[in-house]
mmCIF file of C-alpha atoms and ligand atoms in Angstrom:
data_model
loop_
_atom_site.group_PDB
_atom_site.id
_atom_site.type_symbol
_atom_site.label_atom_id
_atom_site.label_comp_id
_atom_site.label_asym_id
_atom_site.label_seq_id
_atom_site.Cartn_x
_atom_site.Cartn_y
_atom_site.Cartn_z
ATOM 1 C CA MET A 1476 0.053 0.117 -0.167
ATOM 2 C CA LYS A 1477 1.230 3.388 -0.915
ATOM 3 C CA TRP A 1478 2.199 5.763 1.684
ATOM 4 C CA SER A 1479 2.492 3.129 4.243
ATOM 5 C CA TYR A 1480 5.736 2.393 6.220
ATOM 6 C CA GLN A 1481 7.122 -0.710 7.992
ATOM 7 C CA VAL A 1482 7.780 -0.130 11.750
ATOM 8 C CA THR A 1483 8.437 -3.650 12.877
ATOM 9 C CA ARG A 1484 7.721 -7.413 12.260
ATOM 10 C CA LEU A 1485 5.390 -9.572 14.331
ATOM 11 C CA PHE A 1486 5.736 -13.123 14.269
ATOM 12 C CA GLY A 1487 7.452 -12.486 10.971
ATOM 13 C CA ILE A 1488 4.528 -10.472 9.471
ATOM 14 C CA PRO A 1489 5.475 -6.759 8.727
ATOM 15 C CA LEU A 1490 3.391 -4.118 10.476
ATOM 16 C CA ARG A 1491 2.725 -1.352 8.487
ATOM 17 C CA ILE A 1492 1.438 2.273 9.270
ATOM 18 C CA HIS A 1493 -0.075 4.465 6.894
ATOM 19 C CA VAL A 1494 0.946 8.250 7.086
ATOM 20 C CA THR A 1495 -2.593 9.284 7.700
ATOM 21 C CA PHE A 1496 -2.462 7.148 10.688
ATOM 22 C CA LEU A 1497 0.304 9.723 12.338
ATOM 23 C CA LEU A 1498 -1.946 12.463 11.314
ATOM 24 C CA LEU A 1499 -4.624 10.846 13.435
ATOM 25 C CA LEU A 1500 -2.419 10.660 16.395
ATOM 26 C CA LEU A 1501 -1.702 14.524 16.201
ATOM 27 C CA PHE A 1502 -5.376 15.303 15.848
ATOM 28 C CA PHE A 1503 -6.260 13.328 19.095
ATOM 29 C CA ALA A 1504 -3.221 14.963 20.785
ATOM 30 C CA MET A 1505 -4.492 18.544 19.933
ATOM 31 C CA ALA A 1506 -8.157 17.520 20.897
ATOM 32 C CA GLY A 1507 -6.901 16.253 24.004
ATOM 33 C CA ALA A 1508 -4.910 19.238 24.959
ATOM 34 C CA ARG A 1509 -8.108 21.544 23.934
ATOM 35 C CA ALA A 1510 -10.495 19.494 25.930
ATOM 36 C CA GLY A 1511 -8.364 19.869 28.890
ATOM 37 C CA GLU A 1512 -8.508 16.147 29.561
ATOM 38 C CA PRO A 1513 -7.121 15.388 33.112
ATOM 39 C CA TYR A 1514 -3.759 14.053 31.792
ATOM 40 C CA GLY A 1515 -3.621 16.358 28.570
ATOM 41 C CA PRO A 1516 -2.304 15.212 25.355
ATOM 42 C CA LEU A 1517 -0.074 12.401 26.331
ATOM 43 C CA TYR A 1518 -2.987 10.550 27.827
ATOM 44 C CA ALA A 1519 -5.037 11.089 24.464
ATOM 45 C CA VAL A 1520 -2.139 9.931 22.689
ATOM 46 C CA ALA A 1521 -1.345 6.893 24.917
ATOM 47 C CA THR A 1522 -5.027 5.785 24.812
ATOM 48 C CA ILE A 1523 -4.972 5.911 20.791
ATOM 49 C CA VAL A 1524 -1.866 3.847 20.921
ATOM 50 C CA LEU A 1525 -3.126 1.393 23.088
ATOM 51 C CA VAL A 1526 -6.274 1.084 20.845
ATOM 52 C CA PHE A 1527 -4.489 0.699 17.763
ATOM 53 C CA ALA A 1528 -2.439 -1.998 19.569
ATOM 54 C CA CYS A 1529 -5.674 -3.841 20.327
ATOM 55 C CA VAL A 1530 -6.631 -3.419 16.788
ATOM 56 C CA VAL A 1531 -3.231 -4.880 15.902
ATOM 57 C CA VAL A 1532 -3.540 -8.331 18.081
ATOM 58 C CA HIS A 1533 -7.376 -8.840 16.630
ATOM 59 C CA GLU A 1534 -5.519 -8.827 12.963
ATOM 60 C CA LEU A 1535 -2.661 -10.541 14.292
ATOM 61 C CA ALA A 1536 -5.117 -13.450 15.190
ATOM 62 C CA HIS A 1537 -6.697 -13.507 11.667
ATOM 63 C CA SER A 1538 -3.146 -13.489 10.202
ATOM 64 C CA LEU A 1539 -1.757 -16.187 12.224
ATOM 65 C CA MET A 1540 -4.990 -18.623 11.773
ATOM 66 C CA ALA A 1541 -4.522 -17.766 7.979
ATOM 67 C CA ARG A 1542 -0.980 -18.548 8.025
ATOM 68 C CA HIS A 1543 -1.787 -21.937 9.806
ATOM 69 C CA TYR A 1544 -4.045 -22.687 6.795
ATOM 70 C CA GLY A 1545 -0.945 -21.988 4.499
ATOM 71 C CA VAL A 1546 -1.968 -18.681 3.348
ATOM 72 C CA ASN A 1547 0.559 -16.206 2.862
ATOM 73 C CA VAL A 1548 0.219 -12.638 4.927
ATOM 74 C CA ARG A 1549 1.919 -9.913 3.039
ATOM 75 C CA ALA A 1550 1.268 -7.538 5.827
ATOM 76 C CA ILE A 1551 -0.786 -5.633 8.633
ATOM 77 C CA VAL A 1552 -1.463 -2.090 7.858
ATOM 78 C CA LEU A 1553 -2.860 0.316 10.281
ATOM 79 C CA LEU A 1554 -5.145 2.776 8.758
ATOM 80 C CA PRO A 1555 -7.327 5.457 10.623
ATOM 81 C CA ILE A 1556 -10.311 3.518 10.286
ATOM 82 C CA GLY A 1557 -8.702 0.298 11.584
ATOM 83 C CA GLY A 1558 -6.434 -2.342 10.337
ATOM 84 C CA VAL A 1559 -6.295 -4.651 7.713
ATOM 85 C CA SER A 1560 -4.461 -8.003 7.304
ATOM 86 C CA GLN A 1561 -3.369 -8.196 3.578
ATOM 87 C CA MET A 1562 -3.715 -11.903 2.922
ATOM 88 C CA GLU A 1563 -2.940 -13.307 -0.648
ATOM 89 C CA ALA A 1564 -5.992 -15.274 -0.606
ATOM 90 C CA MET A 1565 -8.746 -16.350 1.869
ATOM 91 C CA PRO A 1566 -8.469 -20.105 2.210
ATOM 92 C CA GLU A 1567 -11.421 -21.786 -0.305
ATOM 93 C CA ASP A 1568 -12.419 -24.363 2.282
ATOM 94 C CA PRO A 1569 -15.579 -22.573 4.040
ATOM 95 C CA LYS A 1570 -14.685 -24.369 7.455
ATOM 96 C CA GLN A 1571 -11.189 -22.762 7.377
ATOM 97 C CA GLU A 1572 -12.468 -19.238 6.225
ATOM 98 C CA ILE A 1573 -15.074 -19.269 9.153
ATOM 99 C CA LYS A 1574 -12.061 -19.743 11.534
ATOM 100 C CA VAL A 1575 -9.816 -17.297 9.858
ATOM 101 C CA SER A 1576 -12.780 -14.828 10.329
ATOM 102 C CA VAL A 1577 -14.154 -15.596 13.735
ATOM 103 C CA VAL A 1578 -10.789 -15.539 15.636
ATOM 104 C CA GLY A 1579 -10.494 -11.826 15.144
ATOM 105 C CA PRO A 1580 -13.719 -10.951 17.036
ATOM 106 C CA LEU A 1581 -13.107 -13.495 19.728
ATOM 107 C CA THR A 1582 -9.820 -12.160 20.446
ATOM 108 C CA SER A 1583 -11.142 -8.629 20.855
ATOM 109 C CA LEU A 1584 -13.938 -9.816 23.178
ATOM 110 C CA THR A 1585 -11.674 -11.849 25.149
ATOM 111 C CA LEU A 1586 -9.344 -8.471 25.341
ATOM 112 C CA ALA A 1587 -12.565 -6.795 26.487
ATOM 113 C CA ALA A 1588 -12.947 -9.494 29.273
ATOM 114 C CA LEU A 1589 -9.360 -8.781 30.406
ATOM 115 C CA PHE A 1590 -9.581 -5.161 30.540
ATOM 116 C CA TYR A 1591 -12.805 -5.519 32.456
ATOM 117 C CA LEU A 1592 -10.815 -7.294 35.084
ATOM 118 C CA LEU A 1593 -7.999 -5.079 35.028
ATOM 119 C CA ALA A 1594 -10.324 -2.044 35.620
ATOM 120 C CA LEU A 1595 -11.872 -3.592 38.594
ATOM 121 C CA VAL A 1596 -8.596 -4.978 40.398
ATOM 122 C CA THR A 1597 -6.829 -1.242 39.822
ATOM 123 C CA GLU A 1598 -9.924 0.596 40.964
ATOM 124 C CA GLN A 1599 -9.832 -1.366 44.315
ATOM 125 C CA THR A 1600 -6.202 -1.349 44.690
ATOM 126 C CA LEU A 1601 -5.234 2.254 43.513
ATOM 127 C CA SER A 1602 -8.367 4.029 45.380
ATOM 128 C CA GLY A 1603 -7.244 7.174 47.013
ATOM 129 C CA LYS A 1604 -3.774 7.318 45.767
ATOM 130 C CA SER A 1605 -2.579 9.820 43.208
ATOM 131 C CA PHE A 1606 -3.193 9.323 39.767
ATOM 132 C CA ALA A 1607 -5.390 6.397 40.930
ATOM 133 C CA THR A 1608 -8.112 7.095 38.384
ATOM 134 C CA PHE A 1609 -5.574 7.079 35.456
ATOM 135 C CA GLY A 1610 -5.355 3.233 35.344
ATOM 136 C CA PRO A 1611 -8.991 2.235 35.638
ATOM 137 C CA GLU A 1612 -10.039 4.917 33.640
ATOM 138 C CA MET A 1613 -7.874 3.762 30.558
ATOM 139 C CA PHE A 1614 -8.596 0.207 31.170
ATOM 140 C CA SER A 1615 -12.557 0.902 31.435
ATOM 141 C CA LYS A 1616 -11.871 2.616 28.091
ATOM 142 C CA LEU A 1617 -10.094 -0.110 26.422
ATOM 143 C CA PHE A 1618 -12.958 -2.595 27.657
ATOM 144 C CA TRP A 1619 -15.487 -0.673 25.733
ATOM 145 C CA ILE A 1620 -13.698 -0.196 22.574
ATOM 146 C CA ASN A 1621 -12.517 -3.864 22.507
ATOM 147 C CA LEU A 1622 -16.080 -4.894 23.238
ATOM 148 C CA MET A 1623 -17.267 -2.702 20.635
ATOM 149 C CA LEU A 1624 -14.613 -3.842 18.031
ATOM 150 C CA GLY A 1625 -15.599 -7.458 18.751
ATOM 151 C CA LEU A 1626 -19.495 -6.788 18.268
ATOM 152 C CA PHE A 1627 -19.109 -4.491 15.461
ATOM 153 C CA ASN A 1628 -16.933 -6.963 13.620
ATOM 154 C CA ILE A 1629 -19.285 -10.055 14.248
ATOM 155 C CA LEU A 1630 -22.096 -8.193 12.235
ATOM 156 C CA PRO A 1631 -23.002 -10.354 9.406
ATOM 157 C CA ALA A 1632 -22.017 -7.286 6.852
ATOM 158 C CA PHE A 1633 -19.944 -9.048 4.374
ATOM 159 C CA PRO A 1634 -16.919 -8.588 3.977
ATOM 160 C CA MET A 1635 -16.410 -7.553 7.584
ATOM 161 C CA ASP A 1636 -15.534 -10.939 9.744
ATOM 162 C CA GLY A 1637 -19.128 -11.731 10.753
ATOM 163 C CA GLY A 1638 -20.136 -11.756 6.931
ATOM 164 C CA ARG A 1639 -17.143 -14.052 6.184
ATOM 165 C CA VAL A 1640 -18.300 -16.343 8.709
ATOM 166 C CA LEU A 1641 -22.109 -15.997 7.104
ATOM 167 C CA ARG A 1642 -20.524 -16.681 3.572
ATOM 168 C CA GLY A 1643 -18.560 -19.806 5.195
ATOM 169 C CA VAL A 1644 -21.619 -21.042 7.063
ATOM 170 C CA LEU A 1645 -23.897 -20.647 3.850
ATOM 171 C CA ALA A 1646 -21.165 -22.249 1.415
ATOM 172 C CA THR A 1647 -21.203 -25.313 3.495
ATOM 173 C CA ARG A 1648 -24.902 -25.646 2.339
ATOM 174 C CA MET A 1649 -24.640 -24.129 -1.193
ATOM 175 C CA GLU A 1650 -22.189 -23.201 -4.251
ATOM 176 C CA GLN A 1651 -19.644 -20.926 -3.167
ATOM 177 C CA VAL A 1652 -20.752 -18.231 -5.712
ATOM 178 C CA ARG A 1653 -24.453 -18.416 -4.641
ATOM 179 C CA ALA A 1654 -23.043 -18.207 -1.047
ATOM 180 C CA THR A 1655 -21.214 -15.097 -1.553
ATOM 181 C CA LYS A 1656 -24.043 -13.352 -3.457
ATOM 182 C CA VAL A 1657 -26.759 -14.128 -0.511
ATOM 183 C CA ALA A 1658 -23.803 -12.822 1.778
ATOM 184 C CA VAL A 1659 -22.942 -9.722 -0.352
ATOM 185 C CA GLU A 1660 -26.906 -8.635 -0.375
ATOM 186 C CA ILE A 1661 -27.202 -9.078 3.391
ATOM 187 C CA GLY A 1662 -24.093 -6.945 3.592
ATOM 188 C CA GLN A 1663 -25.224 -4.423 1.479
ATOM 189 C CA ALA A 1664 -28.485 -4.231 3.289
ATOM 190 C CA ILE A 1665 -26.696 -3.686 6.411
ATOM 191 C CA ALA A 1666 -24.389 -1.191 4.984
ATOM 192 C CA ILE A 1667 -27.144 0.752 3.818
ATOM 193 C CA LEU A 1668 -28.977 0.790 7.228
ATOM 194 C CA MET A 1669 -25.596 1.627 8.831
ATOM 195 C CA PHE A 1670 -25.379 5.007 6.587
ATOM 196 C CA PHE A 1671 -28.578 6.078 7.192
ATOM 197 C CA PHE A 1672 -28.350 5.455 10.829
ATOM 198 C CA GLY A 1673 -25.043 6.739 11.156
ATOM 199 C CA ILE A 1674 -25.979 9.993 9.180
ATOM 200 C CA PHE A 1675 -29.224 10.950 10.879
ATOM 201 C CA TYR A 1676 -29.422 8.925 14.237
ATOM 202 C CA LEU A 1677 -25.948 9.097 15.484
ATOM 203 C CA ASN A 1678 -25.033 12.120 13.718
ATOM 204 C CA SER A 1679 -21.631 10.116 12.910
ATOM 205 C CA LEU A 1680 -19.774 10.594 9.636
ATOM 206 C CA TRP A 1681 -17.432 7.886 10.658
ATOM 207 C CA LEU A 1682 -20.132 5.137 10.758
ATOM 208 C CA ALA A 1683 -21.396 6.330 7.345
ATOM 209 C CA VAL A 1684 -17.759 6.241 5.867
ATOM 210 C CA ILE A 1685 -17.496 2.633 7.272
ATOM 211 C CA ALA A 1686 -20.847 1.829 5.617
ATOM 212 C CA VAL A 1687 -19.620 3.140 2.042
ATOM 213 C CA PHE A 1688 -16.427 0.994 2.309
ATOM 214 C CA ILE A 1689 -18.433 -2.164 3.454
ATOM 215 C CA TYR A 1690 -20.754 -1.580 0.534
ATOM 216 C CA LEU A 1691 -17.823 -1.206 -2.049
ATOM 217 C CA GLY A 1692 -16.049 -3.968 -0.588
ATOM 218 C CA ALA A 1693 -18.847 -6.289 -0.722
ATOM 219 C CA GLU A 1694 -19.219 -5.506 -4.691
ATOM 220 C CA GLY A 1695 -15.567 -5.762 -5.113
ATOM 221 C CA GLU A 1696 -15.432 -9.374 -3.526
ATOM 222 C CA GLU A 1697 -18.667 -10.442 -5.410
ATOM 223 C CA HIS A 1698 -16.959 -9.507 -8.753
ATOM 224 C CA ALA A 1699 -13.697 -11.304 -7.657
ATOM 225 C CA THR A 1700 -15.426 -14.476 -6.574
ATOM 226 C CA MET A 1701 -17.549 -14.769 -9.841
ATOM 227 C CA ILE A 1702 -14.324 -14.149 -11.874
ATOM 228 C CA ARG A 1703 -12.484 -16.822 -10.028
ATOM 229 C CA ALA A 1704 -15.525 -19.128 -10.190
ATOM 230 C CA ALA A 1705 -15.428 -18.812 -14.288
ATOM 231 C CA LEU A 1706 -11.608 -19.263 -14.399
ATOM 232 C CA ARG A 1707 -11.573 -22.540 -12.141
ATOM 233 C CA ASN A 1708 -10.052 -25.321 -13.624
ATOM 234 C CA VAL A 1709 -9.228 -23.584 -16.656
ATOM 235 C CA PRO A 1710 -5.234 -24.362 -17.494
ATOM 236 C CA VAL A 1711 -3.274 -21.104 -17.796
ATOM 237 C CA THR A 1712 -2.280 -22.533 -21.276
ATOM 238 C CA ARG A 1713 -5.877 -21.800 -22.605
ATOM 239 C CA ALA A 1714 -5.684 -17.904 -21.904
ATOM 240 C CA MET A 1715 -1.987 -17.041 -22.141
ATOM 241 C CA LEU A 1716 -0.813 -14.881 -24.859
ATOM 242 C CA THR A 1717 1.392 -16.457 -27.216
ATOM 243 C CA ARG A 1718 2.576 -14.343 -29.713
ATOM 244 C CA ILE A 1719 4.323 -11.638 -27.782
ATOM 245 C CA GLU A 1720 7.211 -9.521 -28.244
ATOM 246 C CA THR A 1721 10.192 -9.689 -25.898
ATOM 247 C CA VAL A 1722 13.117 -7.120 -25.221
ATOM 248 C CA ALA A 1723 16.868 -7.946 -24.213
ATOM 249 C CA PRO A 1724 18.639 -6.387 -21.287
ATOM 250 C CA GLN A 1725 20.733 -4.469 -23.269
ATOM 251 C CA ASP A 1726 17.690 -2.822 -25.217
ATOM 252 C CA SER A 1727 17.371 0.827 -24.692
ATOM 253 C CA LEU A 1728 14.249 2.160 -22.963
ATOM 254 C CA GLY A 1729 13.543 4.112 -26.284
ATOM 255 C CA SER A 1730 13.341 1.009 -28.317
ATOM 256 C CA VAL A 1731 11.059 -0.401 -25.776
ATOM 257 C CA VAL A 1732 8.675 2.620 -26.126
ATOM 258 C CA GLU A 1733 9.012 2.352 -30.151
ATOM 259 C CA LYS A 1734 7.706 -1.395 -29.787
ATOM 260 C CA ALA A 1735 4.988 -0.424 -27.444
ATOM 261 C CA CYS A 1736 3.962 2.488 -29.546
ATOM 262 C CA HIS A 1737 3.285 0.160 -32.607
ATOM 263 C CA SER A 1738 1.584 -2.616 -31.153
ATOM 264 C CA LEU A 1739 -1.242 -3.548 -28.474
ATOM 265 C CA GLN A 1740 1.526 -4.847 -26.302
ATOM 266 C CA ALA A 1741 2.520 -2.652 -23.327
ATOM 267 C CA ASP A 1742 4.102 -5.345 -20.939
ATOM 268 C CA PHE A 1743 7.132 -6.975 -22.056
ATOM 269 C CA PRO A 1744 9.237 -10.012 -20.564
ATOM 270 C CA VAL A 1745 12.928 -9.664 -20.798
ATOM 271 C CA VAL A 1746 14.733 -12.492 -22.321
ATOM 272 C CA GLU A 1747 18.205 -13.411 -22.632
ATOM 273 C CA GLY A 1748 19.502 -16.146 -24.381
ATOM 274 C CA ASP A 1749 16.543 -18.721 -23.645
ATOM 275 C CA SER A 1750 15.599 -17.633 -20.233
ATOM 276 C CA VAL A 1751 13.590 -14.990 -18.799
ATOM 277 C CA VAL A 1752 15.492 -12.699 -16.687
ATOM 278 C CA GLY A 1753 13.238 -9.791 -16.088
ATOM 279 C CA LEU A 1754 9.887 -8.358 -16.521
ATOM 280 C CA LEU A 1755 9.123 -4.906 -17.748
ATOM 281 C CA PRO A 1756 5.282 -4.068 -16.894
ATOM 282 C CA LYS A 1757 3.732 -1.066 -18.410
ATOM 283 C CA GLU A 1758 3.988 0.859 -14.903
ATOM 284 C CA ILE A 1759 7.588 0.521 -14.948
ATOM 285 C CA ILE A 1760 7.955 2.164 -18.705
ATOM 286 C CA PHE A 1761 5.774 4.768 -17.647
ATOM 287 C CA ALA A 1762 7.727 5.787 -14.602
ATOM 288 C CA ALA A 1763 10.798 5.129 -16.258
ATOM 289 C CA ILE A 1764 9.941 7.647 -19.294
ATOM 290 C CA HIS A 1765 9.568 10.730 -16.635
ATOM 291 C CA GLU A 1766 12.559 9.584 -14.678
ATOM 292 C CA THR A 1767 15.299 8.416 -16.818
ATOM 293 C CA SER A 1768 16.676 9.115 -20.326
ATOM 294 C CA ARG A 1769 15.671 6.987 -23.588
ATOM 295 C CA GLU A 1770 19.366 5.410 -23.657
ATOM 296 C CA THR A 1771 18.727 3.802 -20.446
ATOM 297 C CA PRO A 1772 19.275 -0.170 -20.724
ATOM 298 C CA VAL A 1773 16.225 -2.370 -20.074
ATOM 299 C CA SER A 1774 18.559 -4.328 -17.300
ATOM 300 C CA GLN A 1775 18.620 -1.041 -15.066
ATOM 301 C CA ILE A 1776 15.031 -0.632 -14.899
ATOM 302 C CA MET A 1777 13.363 -4.199 -15.260
ATOM 303 C CA ARG A 1778 11.979 -5.955 -12.440
ATOM 304 C CA LYS A 1779 14.480 -8.632 -11.415
ATOM 305 C CA GLU A 1780 12.317 -10.372 -8.979
ATOM 306 C CA PHE A 1781 9.003 -11.474 -10.376
ATOM 307 C CA LEU A 1782 6.421 -14.321 -10.113
ATOM 308 C CA SER A 1783 6.291 -16.563 -12.614
ATOM 309 C CA ALA A 1784 3.592 -19.472 -13.403
ATOM 310 C CA THR A 1785 4.155 -23.224 -14.979
ATOM 311 C CA ARG A 1786 2.094 -24.171 -17.720
ATOM 312 C CA ASP A 1787 0.126 -26.848 -15.251
ATOM 313 C CA GLU A 1788 -1.375 -24.115 -13.238
ATOM 314 C CA THR A 1789 -4.814 -23.007 -13.525
ATOM 315 C CA LEU A 1790 -6.127 -19.419 -14.424
ATOM 316 C CA ASP A 1791 -7.842 -18.829 -10.931
ATOM 317 C CA HIS A 1792 -4.635 -19.831 -9.003
ATOM 318 C CA VAL A 1793 -2.591 -17.492 -11.159
ATOM 319 C CA PHE A 1794 -5.132 -14.775 -10.897
ATOM 320 C CA GLN A 1795 -5.449 -15.132 -7.117
ATOM 321 C CA LYS A 1796 -1.495 -14.896 -6.948
ATOM 322 C CA MET A 1797 -1.786 -11.913 -8.831
ATOM 323 C CA GLN A 1798 -4.200 -10.077 -6.885
ATOM 324 C CA GLY A 1799 -2.687 -11.080 -3.517
ATOM 325 C CA GLN A 1800 0.652 -9.572 -4.691
ATOM 326 C CA GLY A 1801 -0.732 -6.503 -6.499
ATOM 327 C CA ILE A 1802 0.855 -7.570 -9.593
ATOM 328 C CA SER A 1803 -0.225 -7.047 -13.162
ATOM 329 C CA LEU A 1804 1.852 -9.463 -15.129
ATOM 330 C CA VAL A 1805 3.029 -13.208 -14.941
ATOM 331 C CA PRO A 1806 5.421 -15.077 -17.679
ATOM 332 C CA ILE A 1807 4.358 -18.681 -17.869
ATOM 333 C CA VAL A 1808 7.714 -20.738 -18.079
ATOM 334 C CA GLU A 1809 8.848 -24.127 -18.509
ATOM 335 C CA GLY A 1810 12.268 -24.479 -16.683
ATOM 336 C CA ASN A 1811 13.184 -20.908 -17.227
ATOM 337 C CA ARG A 1812 12.032 -20.753 -20.960
ATOM 338 C CA LEU A 1813 9.157 -18.510 -21.788
ATOM 339 C CA MET A 1814 6.016 -20.319 -22.846
ATOM 340 C CA GLY A 1815 3.656 -17.637 -22.908
ATOM 341 C CA MET A 1816 2.494 -14.321 -20.792
ATOM 342 C CA ILE A 1817 -0.669 -13.432 -18.902
ATOM 343 C CA ASN A 1818 -1.671 -10.140 -17.612
ATOM 344 C CA LEU A 1819 -4.937 -8.785 -16.093
ATOM 345 C CA GLU A 1820 -6.237 -7.301 -19.353
ATOM 346 C CA GLN A 1821 -5.818 -10.935 -20.746
ATOM 347 C CA ILE A 1822 -7.594 -12.246 -17.881
ATOM 348 C CA GLY A 1823 -10.496 -9.848 -18.309
ATOM 349 C CA LYS A 1824 -10.511 -10.783 -22.132
ATOM 350 C CA TYR A 1825 -10.665 -14.423 -21.566
ATOM 351 C CA HIS A 1826 -13.426 -14.009 -18.879
ATOM 352 C CA MET A 1827 -15.590 -11.836 -20.948
ATOM 353 C CA MET A 1828 -15.230 -14.561 -24.009
ATOM 354 C CA CYS A 1829 -16.098 -17.556 -22.004
ATOM 355 C CA GLU A 1830 -19.185 -16.003 -20.392
ATOM 356 C CA LEU A 1831 -20.350 -14.944 -23.719
ATOM 357 C CA ALA A 1832 -19.639 -18.522 -25.188
ATOM 358 C CA GLY A 1833 -21.331 -20.065 -22.001
ATOM 359 C CA ARG A 1834 -24.757 -18.094 -22.733
HETATM 360 ZN ZN1 ZN B 744 -11.346 -8.814 11.989
#
C-alpha cells in the first residue's frame, strides 16, 4: 500500500503504518490538549496507541490463523479507520474461512474481558492514591473499545468478519458463488441501514464512511469471486498470450517505447538467450519515461524479482496470486524458458469471452 511504512515485524509479519494514521495521532493529541483532559495530550495519545495495539492483536489473530492454513500474509496495515490484514487469498475451504474470520472478534472480546478485570482490580487497589483514576479509567475505555470492536466486526456485514463467517456457513450448504451472492446482499442491506443510521440518528460521519467501505467492498468481493469461479479449472495455457514481443536486457528504453507505440502490447518479458531474466510491465515503462533518459538499458529498470507460473497451473490460481501480490503481469515458463504471458487485461478478455460462450 502506498504511503505506508514498515515499523516492525510480528511473528515474521510486517506491521505497516499508513501516514494518515500519524495525522490521526496528532489530531487526538490536539483534541486532548484543547479539551483539557485530566492528563492532557499524552493521555490522549497513549489511549489511541493502546487502542491500535488492540486492533493489531485482532488482525494478528486473523493473520496467524490464515498462515496456519497455508495462506501467505503480506502485511498488517494500520489505517485511521482500523487495521487490515493483507492476505494473498482467503482459504477456499469454508470451514477454514470461518475459523480465520471468527478468531478476530473472539480475540477482541477476550481482550475486553481482560480489561474489564484489570479495571476492577486497579480501581480497588489504587483508590485514594494519586493518579488513581488513570489506570481504571484507561482500562475501562479499552474494555469498551474492545467490546465494540468485537461486536461490530461480528455483524454479518460481508466483507467484515461476521459476513465472512456467514458466507462460510452458507458455503457449507450451497455453491460458493451463490453463498457469496447471498452474503453480499445481506452485507449491502446492513451497509445501507448503517449509513442512514450513522447520518440521521448518530450524527456519525465515521459510521457512514465505514458503511460506504462495506458496500463497495462487498461488491468488489462478489466480482472477484465470480471471476475466480469462471476461471476455475481453466489451464493457464488456454488463456495465455503466445504471440508476444520480448525485449533484451541491453535494449534501450527508447526502443521499448518504440515497440509499445506500434503494437497493442505494453508489457514485456525480458529474455536473455533462452531464459526470462526480468519483467517490464507498463507501470515501470511509464515511470522510467519520466525519470530516466531514452538511452537507459532495460537491465537497469526491469523488475528482476518476479512471480512466474508454470504451464500446468490453473487460471484462477494464477489470478489469485496476482491479486494477492498486486501484480499485473506473469510470464508462463517451463524451466526458465518463456512459453507465454498473462496479464490482467488478458484475464479480463478471456473471462468475458467464456461468459459469452457459456450463454
Ligand atoms: Zn477482523
